[in-house]
Coordinates of C-alpha atoms (C1' of nucleotides) in Angstrom, one line a residue:
Chain A
X1 CA 103.4 49.3 99.8
X2 CA 102.2 45.7 99.9
X3 CA 104.8 43.8 97.9
X4 CA 103.5 40.6 99.5
X5 CA 103.6 37.6 97.2
X6 CA 100.2 36.1 96.3
X7 CA 98.2 39.2 97.3
X8 CA 96.4 41.5 95.0
X9 CA 95.5 44.9 96.4
X10 CA 91.8 45.7 95.6
X11 CA 91.4 48.2 92.7
X12 CA 89.1 50.3 94.8
X13 CA 91.8 50.6 97.6
X14 CA 94.8 51.6 95.6
X15 CA 94.7 51.3 91.8
X16 CA 98.4 51.8 91.0
X17 CA 99.3 49.1 93.6
X18 CA 96.6 46.9 92.1
X19 CA 98.2 47.3 88.7
X20 CA 101.7 46.3 90.0
X21 CA 100.2 43.4 91.9
X22 CA 98.4 42.0 88.9
X23 CA 101.6 42.2 86.8
X24 CA 103.6 40.4 89.4
X25 CA 101.0 37.7 90.1
X26 CA 100.3 37.1 86.4
X27 CA 104.1 36.8 86.0
X28 CA 104.1 39.3 83.1
X29 CA 107.2 41.3 84.1
X30 CA 109.4 42.6 86.8
X31 CA 111.3 45.8 87.4
X32 CA 114.9 45.2 86.3
X33 CA 116.3 47.1 89.3
X34 CA 119.9 46.6 88.2
X35 CA 119.1 48.8 85.2
X36 CA 117.4 52.1 86.0
X37 CA 113.8 52.4 84.8
X38 CA 113.9 49.2 82.8
X39 CA 111.9 46.0 83.1
X40 CA 112.2 42.4 82.3
X41 CA 109.3 41.1 80.3
X42 CA 108.8 37.6 81.4
X43 CA 107.6 34.7 79.2
X44 CA 103.9 35.2 79.9
X45 CA 104.1 38.9 79.3
X46 CA 106.3 38.5 76.2
X47 CA 103.9 35.9 74.8
X48 CA 101.1 38.5 74.9
X49 CA 103.4 41.0 73.1
X50 CA 104.2 38.4 70.5
X51 CA 100.4 37.9 69.9
X52 CA 100.0 41.7 69.5
X53 CA 102.9 41.8 67.1
X54 CA 101.7 39.0 65.0
X55 CA 98.2 40.4 64.5
X56 CA 99.4 44.0 63.8
X57 CA 102.2 42.8 61.5
X58 CA 99.6 41.1 59.4
X59 CA 97.5 44.3 59.3
X60 CA 100.6 46.3 58.3
X61 CA 101.4 44.0 55.5
X62 CA 97.8 43.9 54.3
X63 CA 98.0 47.6 53.9
X64 CA 101.1 47.5 51.8
X65 CA 103.9 48.0 54.3
X66 CA 107.2 46.2 54.4
X67 CA 109.4 45.6 57.5
X68 CA 113.0 46.9 57.6
X69 CA 115.5 47.7 60.3
X70 CA 117.6 50.8 60.9
X71 CA 120.5 51.4 63.3
X72 CA 119.8 51.9 67.0
X73 CA 122.6 54.5 67.1
X74 CA 121.8 57.8 65.5
X75 CA 124.3 60.5 64.8
X76 CA 123.6 63.3 67.3
X77 CA 123.7 65.8 64.4
X78 CA 120.6 64.1 62.8
X79 CA 118.5 64.8 65.9
X80 CA 119.1 68.5 65.7
X81 CA 118.0 68.9 62.1
X82 CA 114.3 69.4 62.8
X83 CA 114.0 72.2 65.3
X84 CA 110.8 71.1 67.1
X85 CA 111.9 67.5 67.1
X86 CA 115.2 68.3 69.0
X87 CA 113.4 70.5 71.5
X88 CA 110.9 67.8 72.2
X89 CA 113.3 64.9 72.6
X90 CA 116.6 66.4 73.8
X91 CA 115.9 66.1 77.5
X92 CA 115.2 62.4 77.3
X93 CA 117.9 61.2 74.9
X94 CA 120.6 58.8 76.0
X95 CA 123.9 59.5 74.3
X96 CA 126.9 57.2 73.6
X97 CA 130.0 59.2 74.4
X98 CA 132.5 56.5 74.7
X99 CA 133.3 53.5 72.5
X100 CA 136.2 51.3 71.7
X101 CA 137.8 52.3 75.0
X102 CA 138.0 55.9 74.0
X103 CA 135.9 59.0 74.2
X104 CA 134.3 59.8 70.9
X105 CA 135.4 63.0 69.2
X106 CA 133.3 66.1 69.7
X107 CA 130.3 66.0 67.4
X108 CA 130.6 62.2 66.7
X109 CA 128.5 61.0 69.6
X110 CA 125.6 58.8 69.0
X111 CA 122.1 59.0 70.4
X112 CA 120.4 55.8 71.2
X113 CA 117.2 56.1 69.2
X114 CA 114.3 57.6 71.1
X115 CA 112.4 57.3 67.8
X116 CA 113.6 56.9 64.2
X117 CA 112.2 59.7 62.1
X118 CA 115.6 61.3 61.7
X119 CA 117.7 58.3 60.6
X120 CA 114.9 56.9 58.5
X121 CA 114.5 60.4 56.9
X122 CA 118.2 60.3 56.0
X123 CA 117.8 57.0 54.2
X124 CA 114.6 58.0 52.5
X125 CA 116.6 60.9 51.1
X126 CA 118.9 58.4 49.5
X127 CA 116.3 56.0 48.2
X128 CA 113.7 58.5 46.8
X129 CA 114.4 60.2 43.5
X130 CA 111.1 60.1 41.6
X131 CA 107.4 60.0 42.1
X132 CA 107.7 56.4 40.9
X133 CA 109.5 55.6 44.2
X134 CA 106.4 56.8 46.1
X135 CA 104.7 55.9 48.2
X136 CA 107.4 54.3 50.3
X137 CA 105.8 52.3 53.1
X138 CA 108.2 51.0 55.8
X139 CA 107.6 49.6 59.2
X140 CA 110.2 48.8 61.9
X141 CA 109.9 46.6 65.0
X142 CA 112.4 47.9 67.4
X143 CA 113.3 49.0 70.9
X144 CA 113.8 52.6 71.9
X145 CA 115.2 54.4 74.9
X146 CA 113.8 57.5 76.5
X147 CA 115.2 58.7 79.7
X148 CA 112.0 59.2 81.6
X149 CA 112.0 60.4 85.2
X150 CA 109.0 58.4 86.3
X151 CA 108.6 54.9 85.1
X152 CA 105.9 52.4 85.5
X153 CA 105.9 48.9 84.1
X154 CA 104.7 48.7 80.5
X155 CA 103.2 52.2 80.7
X156 CA 106.4 54.1 80.7
X157 CA 109.8 52.5 80.9
X158 CA 113.2 53.7 79.9
X159 CA 113.5 51.1 77.2
X160 CA 110.4 49.8 75.5
X161 CA 109.5 47.7 72.5
X162 CA 107.5 49.2 69.8
X163 CA 106.7 49.4 66.1
X164 CA 107.2 52.5 64.1
X165 CA 105.8 53.0 60.7
X166 CA 107.4 55.6 58.4
X167 CA 106.0 56.5 55.0
X168 CA 106.7 59.0 52.3
X169 CA 104.1 60.2 49.8
X170 CA 103.9 62.5 46.8
X171 CA 101.3 64.9 48.1
X172 CA 99.5 65.8 51.3
X173 CA 96.2 64.1 50.4
X174 CA 97.9 60.8 50.1
X175 CA 99.9 61.2 53.3
X176 CA 96.8 62.2 55.2
X177 CA 95.0 59.2 53.8
X178 CA 97.8 57.0 55.2
X179 CA 97.6 58.8 58.6
X180 CA 93.9 57.9 58.8
X181 CA 94.3 54.4 57.4
X182 CA 96.8 53.5 60.1
X183 CA 94.8 55.3 62.8
X184 CA 92.0 53.0 61.8
X185 CA 94.2 49.9 61.8
X186 CA 95.0 50.7 65.4
X187 CA 91.4 51.5 66.3
X188 CA 90.1 48.3 64.7
X189 CA 92.9 46.3 66.4
X190 CA 92.2 47.8 69.8
X191 CA 88.5 47.0 69.6
X192 CA 88.4 43.7 67.8
X193 CA 91.5 42.1 69.2
X194 CA 92.2 43.8 72.5
X195 CA 88.4 44.2 73.2
X196 CA 89.3 47.7 74.2
X197 CA 87.0 50.5 72.8
X198 CA 88.9 53.6 71.8
X199 CA 88.1 57.2 70.8
X200 CA 89.9 58.3 67.6
X201 CA 90.8 62.0 67.6
X202 CA 93.4 64.6 66.9
X203 CA 95.9 65.9 69.5
X204 CA 95.9 69.6 70.3
X205 CA 99.0 71.7 69.4
X206 CA 100.6 71.3 72.8
X207 CA 100.1 67.5 72.9
X208 CA 101.2 66.7 69.4
X209 CA 104.4 64.9 68.5
X210 CA 107.5 67.0 68.4
X211 CA 108.1 67.8 64.7
X212 CA 104.7 66.7 63.4
X213 CA 102.2 68.9 61.5
X214 CA 99.4 67.1 63.3
X215 CA 99.0 64.1 65.5
X216 CA 96.1 61.7 65.7
X217 CA 95.6 59.1 68.4
X218 CA 93.4 56.5 69.9
X219 CA 92.5 57.0 73.5
X220 CA 91.2 54.2 75.8
X221 CA 89.6 54.3 79.2
X222 CA 91.3 52.4 82.0
X223 CA 89.3 50.9 84.9
X224 CA 90.1 53.9 87.1
X225 CA 88.5 56.3 84.6
X226 CA 91.8 57.7 83.4
X227 CA 92.8 57.9 79.7
X228 CA 95.6 56.0 78.1
X229 CA 97.0 57.0 74.7
X230 CA 97.1 53.6 73.0
X231 CA 98.5 54.5 69.6
X232 CA 99.5 57.5 67.5
X233 CA 99.6 58.4 63.8
X234 CA 101.4 61.5 62.8
X235 CA 101.1 63.7 59.7
X236 CA 104.7 65.0 59.5
X237 CA 103.9 67.3 56.6
X238 CA 107.1 68.2 54.7
X239 CA 109.0 69.0 58.0
X240 CA 111.4 66.0 57.9
X241 CA 111.4 66.0 54.1
X242 CA 112.9 69.5 54.2
X243 CA 115.2 68.7 57.2
X244 CA 116.7 65.7 55.5
X245 CA 116.4 67.0 51.9
X246 CA 114.1 64.2 50.8
X247 CA 113.2 65.4 47.3
X248 CA 111.6 63.8 44.3
X249 CA 110.7 64.6 40.8
X250 CA 107.0 64.9 40.2
X251 CA 105.1 63.7 37.1
X252 CA 105.2 67.1 35.7
X253 CA 109.0 67.3 36.1
X254 CA 109.2 69.7 39.1
X255 CA 111.1 68.9 42.3
X256 CA 109.2 68.7 45.6
X257 CA 109.8 67.5 49.1
X258 CA 108.1 64.3 50.2
X259 CA 105.1 64.3 52.6
X260 CA 105.8 61.9 55.4
X261 CA 103.9 60.1 58.1
X262 CA 104.9 58.0 61.1
X263 CA 102.8 55.9 63.5
X264 CA 103.4 53.6 66.4
X265 CA 102.2 51.5 69.2
X266 CA 104.3 50.0 72.0
X267 CA 104.5 47.5 74.8
X268 CA 102.3 50.0 76.6
X269 CA 99.5 48.1 75.0
X270 CA 100.2 45.3 77.4
X271 CA 99.6 47.8 80.2
X272 CA 96.4 49.0 78.5
X273 CA 95.2 45.4 78.3
X274 CA 95.8 44.9 82.0
X275 CA 94.0 48.1 83.0
X276 CA 91.1 47.6 80.6
X277 CA 89.8 44.2 81.7
X278 CA 91.5 42.8 84.8
X279 CA 89.9 42.5 88.3
X280 CA 90.9 41.9 91.9
X281 CA 91.5 38.3 91.2
X282 CA 94.1 39.1 88.6
X283 CA 94.7 39.3 84.9
X284 CA 91.9 38.9 82.4
X285 CA 92.9 38.3 78.8
X286 CA 90.7 38.4 75.7
X287 CA 91.0 35.1 73.8
X288 CA 92.5 36.7 70.8
X289 CA 95.6 37.7 72.8
X290 CA 95.7 34.9 75.4
X291 CA 98.9 32.8 75.0
X292 CA 96.9 30.0 76.6
X293 CA 93.2 29.7 75.9
X294 CA 92.3 26.9 78.2
X295 CA 94.0 25.0 81.0
X296 CA 93.0 21.5 82.0
X297 CA 93.3 20.8 85.7
X298 CA 93.2 17.0 86.3
X299 CA 91.7 15.9 89.6
X300 CA 92.4 12.5 91.1
X301 CA 93.0 10.6 94.3
X302 CA 94.5 7.3 93.5
X303 CA 97.2 6.4 91.1
X304 CA 94.8 4.5 88.8
X305 CA 92.6 7.6 88.7
X306 CA 95.6 9.8 87.9
X307 CA 96.5 7.6 84.9
X308 CA 92.9 7.6 83.6
X309 CA 92.4 11.3 84.1
X310 CA 95.6 12.3 82.4
X311 CA 94.9 10.0 79.5
X312 CA 91.5 11.6 79.0
X313 CA 93.1 15.0 79.5
X314 CA 95.6 14.5 76.7
X315 CA 93.0 13.3 74.4
X316 CA 90.9 16.4 75.1
X317 CA 93.9 18.6 74.7
X318 CA 94.7 17.1 71.3
X319 CA 91.1 17.8 70.2
X320 CA 91.3 21.4 71.4
X321 CA 94.7 22.0 69.7
X322 CA 93.2 20.7 66.5
X323 CA 90.7 23.5 66.6
X324 CA 93.6 26.0 66.7
X325 CA 93.6 26.8 70.4
X326 CA 96.5 26.7 72.8
X327 CA 95.7 24.4 75.8
X328 CA 97.9 23.3 78.7
X329 CA 97.5 20.4 81.1
X330 CA 98.5 21.3 84.6
X331 CA 99.7 17.9 85.7
X332 CA 102.0 19.1 88.5
X333 CA 101.9 16.9 91.5
X334 CA 102.1 18.3 94.9
X335 CA 99.9 21.2 94.0
X336 CA 96.2 20.9 94.8
X337 CA 93.5 21.7 92.3
X338 CA 92.3 24.8 94.3
X339 CA 95.8 26.2 94.2
X340 CA 96.0 25.7 90.5
X341 CA 92.6 27.3 89.9
X342 CA 93.8 30.5 91.6
X343 CA 97.1 30.5 89.8
X344 CA 95.6 30.2 86.3
X345 CA 93.0 32.8 87.2
X346 CA 95.7 35.3 88.2
X347 CA 97.4 34.6 84.8
X348 CA 94.2 35.4 82.9
X349 CA 93.6 32.2 81.1
X350 CA 90.1 32.5 79.6
X351 CA 88.8 29.0 80.3
X352 CA 89.5 26.4 82.9
X353 CA 88.6 22.8 82.4
X354 CA 88.3 20.5 85.4
X355 CA 88.6 16.9 84.6
X356 CA 88.1 14.2 87.3
X357 CA 86.9 10.7 87.7
X358 CA 83.3 11.8 88.0
X359 CA 83.5 13.6 84.7
X360 CA 85.2 10.7 82.9
X361 CA 82.4 8.4 84.1
X362 CA 79.8 10.9 82.8
X363 CA 81.8 11.7 79.6
X364 CA 82.0 15.4 80.5
X365 CA 84.4 18.0 81.8
X366 CA 83.6 21.0 84.0
X367 CA 84.4 24.3 82.3
X368 CA 84.5 27.8 83.8
X369 CA 85.3 31.1 82.1
X370 CA 87.6 33.6 83.7
X371 CA 84.8 36.1 84.2
X372 CA 81.2 35.9 85.4
X373 CA 80.8 32.3 84.5
X374 CA 79.2 29.5 86.4
X375 CA 80.8 26.1 86.2
X376 CA 79.4 24.5 83.0
X377 CA 79.7 20.8 82.4
X378 CA 80.4 20.1 78.7
X379 CA 80.5 16.8 76.8
X380 CA 84.1 15.6 76.1
X381 CA 82.9 14.8 72.6
X382 CA 81.9 18.3 71.7
X383 CA 83.9 20.5 74.0
X384 CA 86.6 21.2 71.4
X385 CA 84.1 22.0 68.6
X386 CA 82.1 24.2 70.9
X387 CA 85.3 26.2 71.8
X388 CA 85.4 28.7 68.9
X389 CA 81.9 29.9 69.7
X390 CA 82.6 30.1 73.4
X391 CA 85.8 32.0 72.9
X392 CA 84.1 34.4 70.5
X393 CA 81.4 34.9 73.0
X394 CA 84.0 35.7 75.7
X395 CA 85.8 38.1 73.5
X396 CA 82.6 39.9 72.7
X397 CA 81.6 39.9 76.4
X398 CA 84.8 41.7 77.3
X399 CA 84.4 44.3 74.6
X400 CA 80.8 44.9 75.7
X401 CA 81.7 45.1 79.3
X402 CA 84.5 47.6 78.5
X403 CA 82.1 49.7 76.4
X404 CA 79.6 49.7 79.2
X405 CA 82.1 50.7 81.7
X406 CA 83.2 53.6 79.5
X407 CA 79.7 54.7 78.9
X408 CA 79.0 54.7 82.6
X409 CA 82.1 56.9 83.2
X410 CA 81.6 59.4 80.4
X411 CA 79.8 62.6 81.0
X412 CA 78.9 65.8 79.1
X413 CA 79.8 68.9 81.1
X414 CA 78.8 72.5 80.6
X415 CA 79.9 74.3 83.7
X416 CA 83.3 74.8 85.3
X417 CA 81.9 73.9 88.7
X418 CA 80.6 70.6 87.4
X419 CA 83.9 70.0 85.7
X420 CA 85.8 70.4 89.0
X421 CA 83.4 68.1 90.7
X422 CA 84.0 65.3 88.2
X423 CA 87.7 65.4 88.7
X424 CA 87.9 66.1 92.4
X425 CA 89.8 63.9 94.8
X426 CA 91.9 62.3 92.2
X427 CA 88.9 61.0 90.3
X428 CA 88.7 60.8 86.5
X429 CA 86.1 60.2 83.9
X430 CA 85.8 61.0 80.2
X431 CA 84.4 64.4 79.9
X432 CA 83.0 66.0 76.8
X433 CA 83.2 69.7 77.1
X434 CA 83.6 72.8 75.0
X435 CA 87.0 74.4 74.7
X436 CA 87.9 77.8 73.2
X437 CA 90.7 76.3 71.2
X438 CA 93.5 78.3 72.9
X439 CA 96.7 76.9 74.3
X440 CA 96.4 79.2 77.3
X441 CA 93.0 77.8 78.3
X442 CA 94.3 74.2 77.9
X443 CA 97.3 75.0 80.1
X444 CA 95.2 76.7 82.7
X445 CA 92.9 73.7 83.0
X446 CA 95.9 71.4 83.3
X447 CA 97.6 73.6 85.9
X448 CA 94.5 73.7 88.0
X449 CA 93.2 70.2 87.7
X450 CA 95.9 68.0 86.0
X451 CA 93.2 67.3 83.4
X452 CA 94.3 67.4 79.8
X453 CA 92.6 67.4 76.5
X454 CA 93.0 63.9 75.3
X455 CA 91.8 64.7 71.8
X456 CA 89.5 66.6 69.5
X457 CA 87.3 63.8 68.3
X458 CA 87.1 62.8 64.7
X459 CA 83.5 62.8 63.2
X460 CA 81.4 60.1 64.8
X461 CA 83.8 59.6 67.7
X462 CA 82.2 62.1 70.1
X463 CA 78.9 63.8 70.7
X464 CA 77.3 65.4 67.7
X465 CA 79.2 68.5 66.8
X466 CA 77.4 71.7 67.9
X467 CA 78.9 75.0 68.8
X468 CA 78.9 76.1 72.4
X469 CA 80.8 78.1 75.1
X470 CA 84.2 77.0 76.5
X471 CA 83.7 75.3 79.9
X472 CA 86.6 77.4 81.4
X473 CA 86.4 80.8 79.7
X474 CA 82.9 80.9 78.1
X475 CA 84.4 81.9 74.8
X476 CA 82.9 80.4 71.6
X477 CA 83.8 76.8 70.8
X478 CA 83.1 74.8 67.6
X479 CA 82.8 71.4 69.2
X480 CA 83.2 69.4 72.3
X481 CA 86.6 67.8 73.1
X482 CA 87.6 64.9 75.3
X483 CA 89.0 65.9 78.7
X484 CA 90.5 63.3 81.2
X485 CA 93.3 62.7 83.5
X486 CA 95.9 60.6 81.7
X487 CA 98.7 58.1 82.1
Chain B
rC1 C1' 117.7 68.9 91.2
rG2 C1' 114.4 70.0 96.1
rG3 C1' 111.4 67.3 100.2
rG4 C1' 110.6 62.3 102.7
rG5 C1' 111.7 57.1 103.5
rC6 C1' 114.4 52.5 103.1
rG7 C1' 118.9 48.9 102.5
rU8 C1' 119.2 42.2 107.4
rA9 C1' 117.9 34.7 103.7
rG10 C1' 114.6 34.2 97.1
rC11 C1' 110.3 37.8 98.9
rG12 C1' 108.1 40.6 103.0
rC13 C1' 109.9 42.1 107.6
rA14 C1' 111.6 42.1 113.3
rG15 C1' 116.0 43.1 115.8
rU16 C1' 119.3 49.1 116.0
rC17 C1' 117.0 53.5 120.9
rU18 C1' 119.8 50.3 125.6
rG19 C1' 126.6 46.7 121.6
rG20 C1' 127.0 40.3 123.8
rU21 C1' 125.4 33.0 119.7
rA22 C1' 121.5 36.1 113.1
rG23 C1' 115.6 35.9 114.0
rC24 C1' 110.2 35.5 112.2
rG25 C1' 106.5 34.7 108.2
rC26 C1' 106.0 33.2 103.2
rG27 C1' 108.6 30.6 99.6
rC28 C1' 112.3 26.6 98.6
rC29 C1' 114.1 21.1 99.4
rA30 C1' 112.9 15.9 101.4
rG31 C1' 109.4 12.4 103.2
rC32 C1' 104.5 10.8 104.6
rU33 C1' 99.3 11.8 104.4
rU34 C1' 96.3 14.7 101.0
rU35 C1' 93.9 16.4 96.0
rG36 C1' 86.1 18.9 92.8
rG37 C1' 88.4 26.5 95.3
rG38 C1' 94.7 28.7 98.1
rA39 C1' 96.6 21.3 102.3
rG40 C1' 98.6 19.2 107.0
rC41 C1' 102.6 17.2 109.8
rU42 C1' 107.8 16.1 110.4
rG43 C1' 112.6 17.2 109.0
rG44 C1' 116.1 20.4 106.2
rA45 C1' 118.9 24.2 103.2
rU46 C1' 119.8 29.4 102.6
rG47 C1' 122.9 35.5 105.1
rU48 C1' 129.7 39.3 103.2
rC49 C1' 123.1 42.5 108.1
rG50 C1' 124.3 47.8 100.9
rA51 C1' 129.9 49.1 100.9
rA52 C1' 134.3 51.2 103.2
rG53 C1' 136.7 53.0 107.4
rG54 C1' 136.6 54.0 112.8
rU55 C1' 135.4 53.2 118.3
rU56 C1' 135.3 48.6 121.4
rC57 C1' 137.4 42.7 124.6
rA58 C1' 133.0 42.5 121.4
rA59 C1' 129.3 46.1 116.1
rA60 C1' 123.3 44.5 112.2
rU61 C1' 123.3 47.9 116.6
rC62 C1' 127.5 53.6 118.1
rC63 C1' 130.6 57.3 114.9
rU64 C1' 132.3 59.0 109.8
rU65 C1' 132.2 58.5 104.7
rU66 C1' 130.0 56.4 100.5
rC67 C1' 126.8 53.7 97.1
rG68 C1' 122.1 52.2 95.7
rC69 C1' 116.8 52.0 95.7
rC70 C1' 111.7 53.7 96.5
rC71 C1' 107.9 57.7 97.2
rC72 C1' 106.3 63.1 96.5
rG73 C1' 107.1 67.8 93.1
rA74 C1' 109.1 70.0 87.1
rC75 C1' 109.2 66.1 81.2
rC76 C1' 106.6 61.9 78.4
rA77 C1' 104.3 56.5 74.0

RNA sequence: CGGGGCGUAGCGCAGUCUGGUAGCGCGCCAGCUUUGGGAGCUGGAUGUCGAAGGUUCAAAUCCUUUCGCCCCGACCA
């Protein structure tokens, strides 16, 4: 347990420790300690979440959704209305039993929301009367609490921040269209903004959301070969419509229950970002989510040099800001340039710009990208205008690298022996293998290997669909599914 | 809830067996010299030794009680 400041445990030595070290050294967050299972998201970490929020929020609005906010306290009775939903969430719900200095009367306790299907369902019931009120497309940015036993920063904490979309539709075709639309919003976001390739698929019965008719997800590969569910989109069918009596009058005058969906991503995405790109030097951020795109490190010896360098630095910073990028000048005295280089690398800033007397004389600055780059001198006159292309290139580089990593760690497996070999000694890869479709087989595989079915791929997301024999039982299978160890 | 471990300066730890002035490293503060890949020297500040009780001339150290945290096993975005 090397909690030593300034040190990052190599990935290859201890991946979970590496993850903690990167978060600490990049100053993203810290374990709250005084509050069980919770974390403090520090400014640099929160800035990344704000970038994620801003981009997603735009996408939600572009697809017709409106933001709203519902109470964090939910009457306990609401949670019990949908049978599978209670069963799924009961063990991890925190309940308010006392308020106003008194114990609340029996049956009047409140749950702190673990998710909002129930309370939103209740209000949908009040708001929806006619097919003319549909579709109703709502999103909420909120915090939720789930009393988890094992917590890990960003990946699983007692309280986390998320976004939950809740929609109601007049028929199943329309609600399914919404489920897929939002799954694709998440998929596109993951790939084009987070530079994180994902596989879109459907969850098996045992992995689906409690109370959903079906659950769809995007699954990403972390740098240890494990899978991380990065987003979900649920077809709720009419389950919550019936539980909360959300009825509407159809065009033909009949009365029907609404068809609902819900979909969400959380601050877990910050953890996904860390584990998708970062290395033994620290955090690596794709430009589209970097709170700081470039940092200027001034270099000088004498006071006159300092003044000249800082002046040139501020001018360069102004040029860069004009192009829409965020740049910082690290003019702290008493810290030497080398120390600053390491610090900004740990924080994942995509580009470093060194500016010293030699550069100013030559009209250049020395630039270096966070990954794989040589030091490149660039003209002060064109640096800012070159930046959009450079950042786009870096963004594309990270996506390509992640795709390549995933390709190298994805295998097609046809025998149980081979399956065991892939996952032995705590290893994980993405494995495409046949499955007989039974809950029992899925459970047996999990029991024996801790490997789960991450998803049944949507068309084009996995190998070409061809029938085969289940890797575990040999029984017939319609297509290959994605197996992996998961977070 | 079962098994294991740990609480001493902001962080990481030594000291506990064998009771006797509260220590080390990093960080922090001040000054000088430094500054193109983690600076050096000098000086300085910081502790209810997790908490309560007991034994003793004397407790971080021994005894009792208690609280908290971490790791491993059953749930999960």
